[in-house]
Short mmCIF file of C-alpha atoms in Angstrom, two decimals:
data_model
loop_
_atom_site.label_atom_id
_atom_site.label_comp_id
_atom_site.label_asym_id
_atom_site.label_seq_id
_atom_site.Cartn_x
_atom_site.Cartn_y
_atom_site.Cartn_z
CA MET A 11 -91.98 -107.70 -74.04
CA THR A 12 -92.09 -103.70 -74.02
CA ASP A 13 -91.04 -100.85 -76.37
CA ILE A 14 -89.47 -98.97 -73.35
CA LYS A 15 -85.68 -98.35 -73.47
CA LEU A 16 -84.12 -101.13 -71.55
CA HIS A 17 -80.80 -101.41 -69.72
CA THR A 18 -80.00 -97.75 -69.30
CA LEU A 19 -80.64 -95.04 -66.71
CA ILE A 20 -83.62 -92.75 -67.77
CA TYR A 21 -83.62 -89.21 -66.34
CA ASP A 22 -86.44 -87.59 -68.17
CA MET A 23 -89.32 -89.97 -67.67
CA SER A 24 -92.56 -88.81 -66.03
CA SER A 25 -94.06 -90.68 -63.13
CA GLU A 26 -97.31 -91.33 -65.13
CA ALA A 27 -95.24 -92.86 -67.97
CA TYR A 28 -93.35 -94.95 -65.66
CA HIS A 29 -96.25 -96.34 -63.88
CA ARG A 30 -98.32 -96.92 -66.93
CA THR A 31 -95.61 -98.64 -68.92
CA PRO A 32 -97.28 -102.00 -69.89
CA ASN A 33 -95.86 -105.41 -69.34
CA THR A 34 -93.33 -104.15 -66.66
CA TYR A 35 -93.27 -105.02 -62.93
CA SER A 36 -92.19 -102.83 -59.95
CA SER A 37 -91.25 -104.02 -56.50
CA SER A 38 -94.78 -103.07 -55.35
CA GLN A 39 -96.45 -105.23 -58.03
CA LEU A 40 -94.09 -108.15 -57.42
CA LYS A 41 -94.95 -107.94 -53.56
CA ASP A 42 -98.55 -108.24 -54.60
CA CYS A 43 -97.63 -111.51 -56.30
CA LEU A 44 -96.04 -112.78 -53.17
CA GLU A 45 -99.06 -111.96 -51.11
CA ASP A 46 -101.70 -113.16 -53.59
CA GLU A 47 -100.92 -114.64 -57.00
CA GLU A 48 -104.59 -114.56 -58.09
CA LEU A 49 -104.85 -110.92 -57.33
CA PHE A 50 -101.62 -110.21 -59.03
CA PHE A 51 -102.89 -112.04 -62.12
CA LYS A 52 -106.11 -110.10 -62.24
CA LYS A 53 -104.48 -106.74 -61.72
CA TYR A 54 -101.52 -106.84 -63.78
CA ILE A 55 -101.99 -109.70 -66.41
CA GLU A 56 -105.65 -110.06 -67.00
CA LYS A 57 -106.23 -106.46 -66.10
CA SER A 58 -109.77 -107.12 -64.77
CA ILE A 59 -109.20 -105.05 -61.62
CA GLU A 60 -108.35 -101.42 -62.22
CA ARG A 61 -105.50 -99.64 -60.56
CA GLU A 62 -106.36 -98.30 -57.18
CA SER A 63 -107.06 -94.65 -56.56
CA ILE A 64 -106.01 -94.16 -52.93
CA GLY A 65 -105.67 -90.74 -51.32
CA ALA A 66 -102.56 -91.84 -49.52
CA PHE A 67 -100.92 -92.47 -52.89
CA ASP A 68 -101.91 -89.02 -54.21
CA VAL A 69 -100.49 -87.35 -51.05
CA GLY A 70 -97.25 -89.41 -51.68
CA THR A 71 -97.06 -88.20 -55.21
CA TYR A 72 -97.44 -84.55 -54.30
CA PHE A 73 -94.88 -85.07 -51.54
CA HIS A 74 -92.33 -86.71 -53.81
CA THR A 75 -92.86 -84.17 -56.52
CA GLY A 76 -92.79 -81.09 -54.21
CA THR A 77 -89.59 -82.38 -52.48
CA LEU A 78 -87.64 -83.66 -55.65
CA GLU A 79 -89.07 -81.57 -58.51
CA PRO A 80 -91.25 -78.75 -57.26
CA HIS A 81 -91.37 -77.28 -60.83
CA LYS A 82 -93.45 -80.18 -61.91
CA ILE A 83 -96.16 -79.87 -59.13
CA LYS A 84 -98.86 -78.47 -61.68
CA GLU A 85 -97.81 -80.92 -64.32
CA ASP A 86 -98.27 -84.01 -61.95
CA CYS A 87 -100.87 -82.95 -59.39
CA ALA A 88 -104.13 -81.05 -59.09
CA VAL A 89 -106.13 -79.82 -56.10
CA TYR A 90 -109.82 -80.24 -56.21
CA PRO A 91 -111.41 -77.14 -54.73
CA GLY A 92 -114.94 -78.71 -54.01
CA LYS A 93 -116.01 -80.56 -50.75
CA ILE A 94 -117.92 -83.39 -52.50
CA ARG A 95 -116.11 -85.68 -54.83
CA ARG A 96 -119.01 -86.86 -56.97
CA GLY A 97 -121.22 -85.35 -59.49
CA ASP A 98 -120.64 -83.49 -62.72
CA LYS A 99 -118.18 -81.08 -61.35
CA TRP A 100 -116.06 -83.88 -59.95
CA GLU A 101 -116.14 -85.89 -63.09
CA SER A 102 -115.36 -82.85 -65.15
CA PHE A 103 -112.37 -82.09 -62.89
CA LEU A 104 -111.19 -85.61 -63.23
CA LYS A 105 -111.37 -85.56 -67.03
CA LYS A 106 -109.56 -82.26 -67.21
CA HIS A 107 -106.70 -83.51 -65.07
CA LYS A 108 -106.60 -87.17 -66.30
CA GLY A 109 -103.29 -88.86 -65.30
CA LYS A 110 -102.52 -86.51 -62.41
CA ALA A 111 -102.62 -87.16 -58.69
CA ILE A 112 -105.92 -85.45 -57.45
CA LEU A 113 -105.86 -84.08 -53.97
CA THR A 114 -108.26 -82.27 -51.76
CA SER A 115 -107.14 -79.08 -49.97
CA SER A 116 -106.52 -80.75 -46.75
CA GLN A 117 -104.52 -83.57 -48.54
CA GLU A 118 -102.32 -80.81 -50.13
CA GLU A 119 -101.70 -79.28 -46.60
CA GLN A 120 -100.76 -82.69 -45.34
CA ALA A 121 -98.22 -83.11 -48.27
CA LYS A 122 -96.85 -79.67 -47.74
CA LYS A 123 -96.14 -80.54 -44.10
CA LEU A 124 -94.29 -83.62 -45.16
CA ILE A 125 -92.22 -81.65 -47.65
CA ALA A 126 -91.32 -79.08 -44.87
CA ILE A 127 -90.16 -81.87 -42.66
CA VAL A 128 -87.80 -83.20 -45.29
CA GLU A 129 -86.51 -79.64 -46.17
CA SER A 130 -85.75 -79.14 -42.51
CA SER A 131 -83.52 -82.27 -42.43
CA PRO A 132 -79.80 -81.52 -43.29
CA VAL A 133 -79.20 -85.27 -43.90
CA ALA A 134 -82.14 -85.78 -46.15
CA MET A 135 -81.42 -82.57 -48.24
CA GLY A 136 -77.75 -83.56 -48.39
CA PHE A 137 -78.60 -86.72 -50.29
CA ILE A 138 -81.19 -85.13 -52.48
CA LYS A 139 -78.84 -82.34 -53.55
CA LYS A 140 -76.03 -84.95 -54.25
CA GLY A 141 -78.13 -87.05 -56.42
CA LYS A 142 -80.26 -87.04 -59.66
CA PRO A 143 -83.97 -86.93 -59.11
CA GLU A 144 -86.48 -89.52 -60.31
CA VAL A 145 -84.18 -91.86 -62.11
CA SER A 146 -85.77 -94.87 -63.86
CA ALA A 147 -84.49 -98.13 -65.17
CA PHE A 148 -86.02 -101.17 -66.82
CA LEU A 149 -84.25 -104.63 -66.87
CA HIS A 150 -85.07 -107.73 -68.77
CA ILE A 151 -84.67 -110.67 -66.40
CA ARG A 152 -85.21 -114.46 -66.75
CA ILE A 153 -86.27 -116.69 -63.93
CA ALA A 154 -85.13 -120.21 -64.53
CA GLY A 155 -84.49 -123.22 -62.13
CA GLY A 156 -84.75 -121.04 -59.08
CA GLU A 157 -82.16 -118.53 -60.44
CA ILE A 158 -82.49 -114.98 -61.68
CA TYR A 159 -80.53 -114.00 -64.90
CA ALA A 160 -80.05 -110.70 -66.77
CA PRO A 161 -79.79 -112.44 -70.27
CA VAL A 162 -78.63 -109.36 -72.24
CA LYS A 163 -75.98 -108.61 -69.61
CA LYS A 164 -74.96 -112.16 -69.21
CA LEU A 165 -75.38 -111.92 -65.40
CA ILE A 166 -76.70 -114.21 -62.67
CA LEU A 167 -77.96 -112.77 -59.46
CA ARG A 168 -76.29 -114.17 -56.24
CA LYS A 169 -76.68 -113.24 -52.67
CA GLU A 170 -73.85 -110.82 -52.83
CA GLY A 171 -75.03 -109.25 -56.07
CA TRP A 172 -74.68 -109.95 -59.81
CA GLU A 173 -72.01 -112.14 -61.28
CA LYS A 174 -70.87 -112.74 -64.77
CA PHE A 175 -72.38 -116.00 -66.26
CA SER A 176 -70.37 -117.61 -69.00
CA GLY A 177 -72.68 -120.66 -69.72
CA LYS A 178 -75.85 -120.84 -71.83
CA ILE A 179 -78.69 -119.16 -70.00
CA PRO A 180 -81.63 -121.77 -69.66
CA LYS A 181 -85.13 -121.04 -70.98
CA GLY A 182 -87.49 -119.66 -68.30
CA LEU A 183 -90.00 -117.06 -67.46
CA ASP A 184 -89.01 -113.63 -69.09
CA MET A 185 -90.12 -110.35 -67.67
CA VAL A 186 -89.11 -106.70 -67.49
CA THR A 187 -88.72 -105.32 -64.00
CA LYS A 188 -88.48 -101.54 -63.22
CA VAL A 189 -87.36 -99.29 -60.54
CA ARG A 190 -87.49 -95.44 -60.04
CA ALA A 191 -85.19 -93.86 -57.48
CA ASP A 192 -86.35 -90.67 -55.75
CA SER A 193 -82.67 -89.71 -56.00
CA LEU A 194 -79.76 -91.58 -57.37
CA GLY A 195 -76.06 -90.79 -56.51
CA SER A 196 -72.82 -92.32 -57.45
CA ASP A 197 -72.99 -94.41 -54.04
CA PHE A 198 -76.55 -94.29 -52.87
CA VAL A 199 -80.19 -94.89 -53.77
CA LEU A 200 -82.69 -92.62 -52.04
CA ASP A 201 -86.30 -93.78 -51.67
CA LEU A 202 -88.44 -91.34 -49.73
CA LYS A 203 -91.47 -92.72 -47.63
CA SER A 204 -94.41 -90.78 -46.42
CA THR A 205 -95.80 -93.33 -43.81
CA THR A 206 -96.75 -92.34 -40.29
CA GLY A 207 -94.75 -93.19 -37.18
CA ASN A 208 -91.83 -91.90 -35.16
CA CYS A 209 -88.69 -91.84 -37.10
CA LYS A 210 -86.64 -91.55 -34.03
CA SER A 211 -87.90 -94.98 -32.68
CA GLU A 212 -85.99 -97.80 -34.02
CA LYS A 213 -88.68 -100.32 -33.09
CA GLN A 214 -91.36 -98.29 -34.95
CA MET A 215 -89.18 -97.98 -38.15
CA ARG A 216 -88.39 -101.81 -38.10
CA ASP A 217 -92.11 -102.52 -37.80
CA LYS A 218 -92.98 -100.34 -40.70
CA ILE A 219 -90.23 -101.72 -42.92
CA SER A 220 -91.58 -105.24 -42.00
CA TYR A 221 -95.22 -104.41 -42.50
CA TYR A 222 -94.69 -102.70 -45.94
CA ASN A 223 -91.89 -105.13 -46.98
CA TYR A 224 -89.74 -102.00 -47.56
CA ASP A 225 -86.64 -104.18 -47.42
CA LEU A 226 -87.84 -106.19 -50.50
CA SER A 227 -88.50 -103.06 -52.39
CA PHE A 228 -85.14 -101.57 -51.63
CA SER A 229 -83.25 -104.65 -52.47
CA LEU A 230 -84.52 -104.57 -56.10
CA TYR A 231 -83.30 -100.99 -56.50
CA PRO A 232 -79.52 -101.55 -56.30
CA ASP A 233 -79.85 -104.84 -58.24
CA VAL A 234 -81.53 -103.31 -61.24
CA PHE A 235 -79.33 -100.11 -61.24
CA ARG A 236 -76.13 -102.05 -60.90
CA ALA A 237 -77.17 -104.48 -63.85
CA VAL A 238 -77.96 -101.49 -66.19
CA GLU A 239 -74.75 -99.50 -65.41
#
């Protein structure tokens, strides 16, 4: 399946290594499967469609790194000084900073504003300071007969969470799913989001959660972390 270390908390994995680990699937990738199975197959199985390079993703990377591990900004991100993102200078810059999030100066300023907003929140900073940043976990699961199992741990996933499974786990579809918490504490999982909207508006927040299926993403986090504990 994969050579990555399974069924344990990983505290020292880079964002690039996490995202590039082959044959593993995050909540975002699994949501792609729910929306379009053919697209999922082409992107993650056949690999005939390359991973998108979207400015919002790069701003998000800078925002997360600057908030949680600011000492890694230069390691994970690079700011392109030019105005036109094409030509020899642009290609040379991409080659030099391969694997990093590439931002323009205006995108860097946008990310810095987001960082400042989080740093001004006592609630957000309280959670960040109590937890461990950027914790990853990989779990081997099996889907069989409409049920989800964690074979190595002898667990079956119910609506209330994992339960011990004493019988023989049936054959089915094996895969490795992965999660990466922005901050992991003894009693919480923190997942920062950099979407637009008024965070004081319950309706806007509910609409954003529904639109991006954040609830599906977050439900996977505690399930995987509890299984690997």
